[in-house]
CSV table of C-alpha atoms and ligand atoms in Angstrom, one decimal:
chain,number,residue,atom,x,y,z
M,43,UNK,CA,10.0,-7.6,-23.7
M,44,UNK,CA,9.7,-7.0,-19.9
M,45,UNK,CA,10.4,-9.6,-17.5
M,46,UNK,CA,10.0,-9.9,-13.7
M,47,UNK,CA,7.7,-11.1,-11.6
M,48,UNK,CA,4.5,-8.7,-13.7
M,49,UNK,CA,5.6,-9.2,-16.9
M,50,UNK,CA,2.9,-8.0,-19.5
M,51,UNK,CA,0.5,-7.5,-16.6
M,52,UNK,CA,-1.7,-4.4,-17.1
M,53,UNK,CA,-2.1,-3.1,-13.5
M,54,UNK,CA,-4.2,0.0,-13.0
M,55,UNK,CA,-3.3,2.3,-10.0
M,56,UNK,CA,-5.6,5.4,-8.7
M,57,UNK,CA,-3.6,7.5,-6.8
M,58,UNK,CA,-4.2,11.1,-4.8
M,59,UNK,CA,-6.8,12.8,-2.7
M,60,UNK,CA,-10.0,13.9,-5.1
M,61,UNK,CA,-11.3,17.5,-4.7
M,62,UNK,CA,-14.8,18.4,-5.1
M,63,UNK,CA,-15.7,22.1,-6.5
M,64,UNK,CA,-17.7,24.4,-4.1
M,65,UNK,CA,-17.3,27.0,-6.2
M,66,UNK,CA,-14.8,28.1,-9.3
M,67,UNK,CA,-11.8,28.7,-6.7
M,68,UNK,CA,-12.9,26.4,-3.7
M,69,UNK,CA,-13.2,22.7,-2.9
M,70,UNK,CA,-13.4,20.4,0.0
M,71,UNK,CA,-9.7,18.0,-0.4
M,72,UNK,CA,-8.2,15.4,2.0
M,73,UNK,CA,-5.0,15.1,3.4
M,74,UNK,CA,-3.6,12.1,1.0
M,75,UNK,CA,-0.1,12.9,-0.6
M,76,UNK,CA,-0.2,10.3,-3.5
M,77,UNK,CA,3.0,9.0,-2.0
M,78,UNK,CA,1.6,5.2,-1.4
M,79,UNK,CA,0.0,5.3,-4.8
M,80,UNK,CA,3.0,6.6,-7.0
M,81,UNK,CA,5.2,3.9,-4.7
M,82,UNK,CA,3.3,1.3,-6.5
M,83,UNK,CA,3.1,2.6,-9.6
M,84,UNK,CA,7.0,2.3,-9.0
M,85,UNK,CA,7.1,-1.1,-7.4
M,86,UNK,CA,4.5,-2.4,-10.5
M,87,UNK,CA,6.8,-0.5,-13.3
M,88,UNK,CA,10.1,-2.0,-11.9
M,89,UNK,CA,8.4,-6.2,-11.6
M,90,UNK,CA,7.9,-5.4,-15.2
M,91,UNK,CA,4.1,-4.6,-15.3
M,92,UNK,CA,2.4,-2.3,-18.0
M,93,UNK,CA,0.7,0.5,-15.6
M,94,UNK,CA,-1.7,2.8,-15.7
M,95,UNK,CA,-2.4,5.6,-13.0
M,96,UNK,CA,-5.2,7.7,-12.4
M,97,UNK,CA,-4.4,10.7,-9.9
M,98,UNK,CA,-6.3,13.0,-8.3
M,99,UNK,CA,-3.8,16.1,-7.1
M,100,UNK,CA,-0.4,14.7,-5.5
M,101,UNK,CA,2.5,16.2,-3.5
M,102,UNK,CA,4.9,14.1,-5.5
M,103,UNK,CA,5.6,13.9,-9.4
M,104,UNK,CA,4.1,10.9,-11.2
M,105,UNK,CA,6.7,8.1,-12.2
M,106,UNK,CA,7.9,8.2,-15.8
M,107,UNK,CA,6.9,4.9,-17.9
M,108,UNK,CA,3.7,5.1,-16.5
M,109,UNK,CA,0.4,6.3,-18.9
M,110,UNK,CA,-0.7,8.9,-16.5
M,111,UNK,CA,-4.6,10.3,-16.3
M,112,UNK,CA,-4.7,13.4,-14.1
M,113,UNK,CA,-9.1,13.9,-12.8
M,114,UNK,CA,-10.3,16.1,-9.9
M,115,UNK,CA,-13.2,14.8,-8.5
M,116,UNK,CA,-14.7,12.0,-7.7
M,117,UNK,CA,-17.1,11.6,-10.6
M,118,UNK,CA,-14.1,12.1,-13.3
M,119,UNK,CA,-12.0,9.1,-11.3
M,120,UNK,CA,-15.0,7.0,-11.3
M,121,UNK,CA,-15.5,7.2,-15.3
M,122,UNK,CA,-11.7,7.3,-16.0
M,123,UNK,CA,-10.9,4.5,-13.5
M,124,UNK,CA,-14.6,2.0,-15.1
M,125,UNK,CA,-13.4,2.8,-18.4
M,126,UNK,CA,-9.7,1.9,-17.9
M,127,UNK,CA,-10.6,-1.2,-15.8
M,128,UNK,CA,-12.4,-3.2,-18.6
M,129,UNK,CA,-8.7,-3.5,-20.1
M,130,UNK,CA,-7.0,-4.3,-17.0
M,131,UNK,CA,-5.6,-7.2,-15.1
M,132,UNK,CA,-5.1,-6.0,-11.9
M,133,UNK,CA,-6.9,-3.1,-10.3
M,134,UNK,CA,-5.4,-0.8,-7.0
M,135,UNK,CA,-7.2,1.4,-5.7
M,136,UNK,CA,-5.2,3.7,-3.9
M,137,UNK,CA,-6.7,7.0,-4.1
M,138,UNK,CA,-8.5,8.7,-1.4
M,139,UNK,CA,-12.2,9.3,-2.8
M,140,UNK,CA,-13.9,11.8,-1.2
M,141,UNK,CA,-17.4,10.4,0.2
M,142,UNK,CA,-19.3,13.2,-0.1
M,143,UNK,CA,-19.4,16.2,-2.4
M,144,UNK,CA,-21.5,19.8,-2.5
M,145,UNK,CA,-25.0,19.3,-4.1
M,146,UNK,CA,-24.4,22.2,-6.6
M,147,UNK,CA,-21.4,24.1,-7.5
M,148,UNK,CA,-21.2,27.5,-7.6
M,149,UNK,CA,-20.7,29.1,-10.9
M,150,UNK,CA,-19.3,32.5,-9.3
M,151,UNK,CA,-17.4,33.1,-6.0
M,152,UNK,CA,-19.7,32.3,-2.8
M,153,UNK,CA,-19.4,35.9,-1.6
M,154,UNK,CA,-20.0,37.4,2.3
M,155,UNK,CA,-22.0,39.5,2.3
M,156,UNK,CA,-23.2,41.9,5.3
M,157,UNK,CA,-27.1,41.0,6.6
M,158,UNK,CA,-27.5,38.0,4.8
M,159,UNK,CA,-26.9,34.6,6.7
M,160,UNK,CA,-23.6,32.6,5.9
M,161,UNK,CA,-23.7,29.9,3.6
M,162,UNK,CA,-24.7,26.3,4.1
M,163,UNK,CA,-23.1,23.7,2.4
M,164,UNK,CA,-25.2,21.0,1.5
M,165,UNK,CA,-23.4,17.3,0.5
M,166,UNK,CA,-24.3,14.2,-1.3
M,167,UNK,CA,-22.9,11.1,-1.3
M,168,UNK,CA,-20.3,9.8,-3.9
M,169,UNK,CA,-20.3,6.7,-5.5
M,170,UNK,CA,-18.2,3.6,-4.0
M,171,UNK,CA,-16.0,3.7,-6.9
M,172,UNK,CA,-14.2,0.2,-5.6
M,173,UNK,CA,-17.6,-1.3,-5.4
M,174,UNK,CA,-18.4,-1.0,-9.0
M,175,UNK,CA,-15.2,-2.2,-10.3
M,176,UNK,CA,-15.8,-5.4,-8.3
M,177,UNK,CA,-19.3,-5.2,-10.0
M,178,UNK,CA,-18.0,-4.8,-13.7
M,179,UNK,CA,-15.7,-7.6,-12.5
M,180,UNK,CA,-18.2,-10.3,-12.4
M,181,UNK,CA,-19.9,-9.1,-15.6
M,182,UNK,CA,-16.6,-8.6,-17.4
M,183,UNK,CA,-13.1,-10.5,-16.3
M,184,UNK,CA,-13.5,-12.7,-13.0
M,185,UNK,CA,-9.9,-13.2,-13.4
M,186,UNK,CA,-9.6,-10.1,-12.5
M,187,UNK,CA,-7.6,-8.7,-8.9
M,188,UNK,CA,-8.6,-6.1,-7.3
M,189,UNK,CA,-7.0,-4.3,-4.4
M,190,UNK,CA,-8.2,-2.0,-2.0
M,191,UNK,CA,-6.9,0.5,0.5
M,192,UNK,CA,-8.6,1.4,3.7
M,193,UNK,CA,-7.6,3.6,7.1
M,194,UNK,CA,-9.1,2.0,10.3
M,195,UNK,CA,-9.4,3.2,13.4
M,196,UNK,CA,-10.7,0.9,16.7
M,197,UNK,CA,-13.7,2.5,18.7
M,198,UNK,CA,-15.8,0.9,21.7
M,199,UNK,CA,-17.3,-1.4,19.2
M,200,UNK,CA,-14.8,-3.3,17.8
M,201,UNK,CA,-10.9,-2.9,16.8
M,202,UNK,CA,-9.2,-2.1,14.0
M,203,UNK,CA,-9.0,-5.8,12.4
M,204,UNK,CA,-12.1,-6.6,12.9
M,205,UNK,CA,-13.7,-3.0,11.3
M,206,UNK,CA,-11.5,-3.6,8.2
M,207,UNK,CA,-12.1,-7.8,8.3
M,208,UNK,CA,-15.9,-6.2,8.0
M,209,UNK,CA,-14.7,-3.7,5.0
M,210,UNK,CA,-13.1,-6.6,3.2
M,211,UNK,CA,-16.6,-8.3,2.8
M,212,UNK,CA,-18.5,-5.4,2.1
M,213,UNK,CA,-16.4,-4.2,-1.0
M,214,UNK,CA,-15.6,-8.0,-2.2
M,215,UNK,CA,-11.8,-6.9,-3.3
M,216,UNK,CA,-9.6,-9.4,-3.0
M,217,UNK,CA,-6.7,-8.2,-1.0
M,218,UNK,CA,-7.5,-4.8,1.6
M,219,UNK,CA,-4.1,-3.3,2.3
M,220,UNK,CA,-5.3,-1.5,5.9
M,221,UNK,CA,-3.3,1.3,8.1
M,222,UNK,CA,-4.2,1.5,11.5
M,223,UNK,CA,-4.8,5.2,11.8
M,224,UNK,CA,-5.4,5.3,15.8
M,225,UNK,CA,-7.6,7.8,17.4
M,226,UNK,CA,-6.9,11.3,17.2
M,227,UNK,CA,-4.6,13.2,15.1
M,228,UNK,CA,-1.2,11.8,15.7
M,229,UNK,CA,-2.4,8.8,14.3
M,230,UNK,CA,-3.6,10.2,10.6
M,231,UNK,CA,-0.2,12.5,11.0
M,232,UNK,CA,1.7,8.8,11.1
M,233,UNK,CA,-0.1,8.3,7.5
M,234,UNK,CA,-0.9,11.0,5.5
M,235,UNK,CA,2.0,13.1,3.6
M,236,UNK,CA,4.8,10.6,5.5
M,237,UNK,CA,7.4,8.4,3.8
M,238,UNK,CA,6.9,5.3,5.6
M,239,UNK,CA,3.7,3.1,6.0
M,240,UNK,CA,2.4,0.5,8.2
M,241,UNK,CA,0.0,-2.3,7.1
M,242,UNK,CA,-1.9,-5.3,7.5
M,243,UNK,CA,-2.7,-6.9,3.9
M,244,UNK,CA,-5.4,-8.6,4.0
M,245,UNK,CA,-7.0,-11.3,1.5
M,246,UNK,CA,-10.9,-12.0,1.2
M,247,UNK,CA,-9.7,-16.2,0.7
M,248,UNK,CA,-9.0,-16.3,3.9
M,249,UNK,CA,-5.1,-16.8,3.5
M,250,UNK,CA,-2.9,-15.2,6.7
M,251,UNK,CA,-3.0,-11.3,7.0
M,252,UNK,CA,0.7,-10.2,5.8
M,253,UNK,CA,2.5,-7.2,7.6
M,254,UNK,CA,4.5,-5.2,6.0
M,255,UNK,CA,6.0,-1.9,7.5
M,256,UNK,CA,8.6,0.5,6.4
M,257,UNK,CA,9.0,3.1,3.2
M,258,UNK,CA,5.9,3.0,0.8
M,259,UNK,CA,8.1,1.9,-1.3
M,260,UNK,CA,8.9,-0.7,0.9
M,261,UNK,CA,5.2,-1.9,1.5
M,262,UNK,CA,4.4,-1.4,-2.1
M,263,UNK,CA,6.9,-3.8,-3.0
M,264,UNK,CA,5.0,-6.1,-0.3
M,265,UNK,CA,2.0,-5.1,-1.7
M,266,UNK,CA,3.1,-5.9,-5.6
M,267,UNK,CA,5.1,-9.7,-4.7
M,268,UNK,CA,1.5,-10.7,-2.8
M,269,UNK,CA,-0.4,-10.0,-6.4
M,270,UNK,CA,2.2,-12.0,-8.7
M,271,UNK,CA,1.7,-15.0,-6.7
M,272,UNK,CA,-1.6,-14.6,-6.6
M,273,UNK,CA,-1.5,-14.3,-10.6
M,274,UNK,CA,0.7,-16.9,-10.7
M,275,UNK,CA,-1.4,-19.8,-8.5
M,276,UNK,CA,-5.0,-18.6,-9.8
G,306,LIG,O1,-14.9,3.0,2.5
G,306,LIG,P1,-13.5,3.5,2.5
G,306,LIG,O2,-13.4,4.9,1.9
G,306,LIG,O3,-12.8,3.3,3.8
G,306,LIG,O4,-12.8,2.5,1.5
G,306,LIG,C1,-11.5,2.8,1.0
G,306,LIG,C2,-11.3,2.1,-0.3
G,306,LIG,O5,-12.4,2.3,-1.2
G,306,LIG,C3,-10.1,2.7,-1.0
G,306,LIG,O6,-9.5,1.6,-1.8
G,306,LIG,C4,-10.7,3.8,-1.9
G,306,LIG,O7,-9.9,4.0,-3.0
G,306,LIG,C5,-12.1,3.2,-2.3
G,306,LIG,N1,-13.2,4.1,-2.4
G,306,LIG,C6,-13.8,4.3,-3.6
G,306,LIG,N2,-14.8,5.1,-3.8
G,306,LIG,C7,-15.3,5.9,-2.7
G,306,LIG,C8,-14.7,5.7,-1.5
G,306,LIG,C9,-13.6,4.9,-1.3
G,306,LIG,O8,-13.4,3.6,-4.6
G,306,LIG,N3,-16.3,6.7,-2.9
């Protein structure tokens, strides 16, 4: 049997940046590598947990010993990730969901054509896929933890902290692992495809934000000894 500090804890992982058809050879993406995600499927596989990751297209290959579900779009990681989540213990949600996605898709090319206007692309919203795992929560396991991700930037109204202290509440995870993107590009350039991380963890109990900076390995180690205590006090 395993041991470590997740021992026979099934811990689900979504991973990767969705991709949302426009048509049969286009879609709007994001920027997210996967890297943080696959990190802690690694950091979860090595404390001994069972895992489970979902993932959306990555720039890195998915650990082995992991049972691996590869979606595309939001809709297919929202039914993979409900499904998978009644049978797990602990639930990280990594991935980068897109939050909107074209009202209809295509079924040719979108083609230019000469004297007729260019396309507009109409969007919809996505469901909060974090919000309805919380929801099945209540209804199915409250022993369940749930982890969320979330890029901040400050503004004029508020910084950072207090935007993702905000996001916290709203989603009802338990712990909100935040990166301060900063304004402007540099700052999502520091996050997105890199091999280090920097984050404030945050809990919804109120317990001290943890930092934890370094490779995403690093913080999902950080990120993977904050759940086993949790597991192991509550
Ligand atoms: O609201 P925001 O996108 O900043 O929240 C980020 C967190 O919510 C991440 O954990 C992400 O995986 C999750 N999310 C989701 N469904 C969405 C958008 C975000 O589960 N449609």
């Amino acid at each position: 049997p395993a041991t470590g500090a997740l021992a026979g804890v099934r811990v689900l992982i979504t991973a990767g940046g969705t991709r949302e058809p426009l048509d049969p050879v286009r879609y709007l993406g994001n920027k997210s590598s996967g890297k943080q995600g696959v990190a802690l499927a690694e950091a979860a596989l090595a404390a001994g947990a069972s895992v489970t990751l979902i993932h959306a297209p990555m720039e890195v290959p998915a650990p082995a010993g992991a049972t691996i579900q590869r979606i595309e779009t939001a809709l297919e990681l929202r039914s993979a990730t409900l499904a998978a989540a009644a049978t797990a213990d602990v639930v990280i949600m990594a991935a980068a969901v897109a939050d909107f996605r074209p009202a209809s898709i295509s079924s040719g090319k979108i083609k230019k054509r000469d004297n007729v206007d260019d396309p507009v692309i109409t969007l919809v919203r996505n469901p909060d896929i974090l919000l309805e795992v919380v929801a099945h929560r209540a209804a199915q396991n409250q022993q369940q933890l749930i982890v969320g991700f979330a890029a901040e930037t400050g503004d004029d109204q508020g910084d950072a902290r207090s935007y993702a202290e905000q996001k916290l509440r709203r989603k009802g995870c338990d712990l909100l692992v935040v990166n301060e993107v900063g304004p402007g590009d540099s700052g999502a350039e520091r996050v997105f495809g890199q091999d280090t991380n920097q984050v404030e963890i945050l809990s919804l109990d109120g317990a001290s934000p943890v930092q934890s900076g370094g490779s995403k390995r690093e913080v999902a180690d950080a990120v993977v000894h904050l759940i086993a205590q949790r597991l192991s006090t509550g």
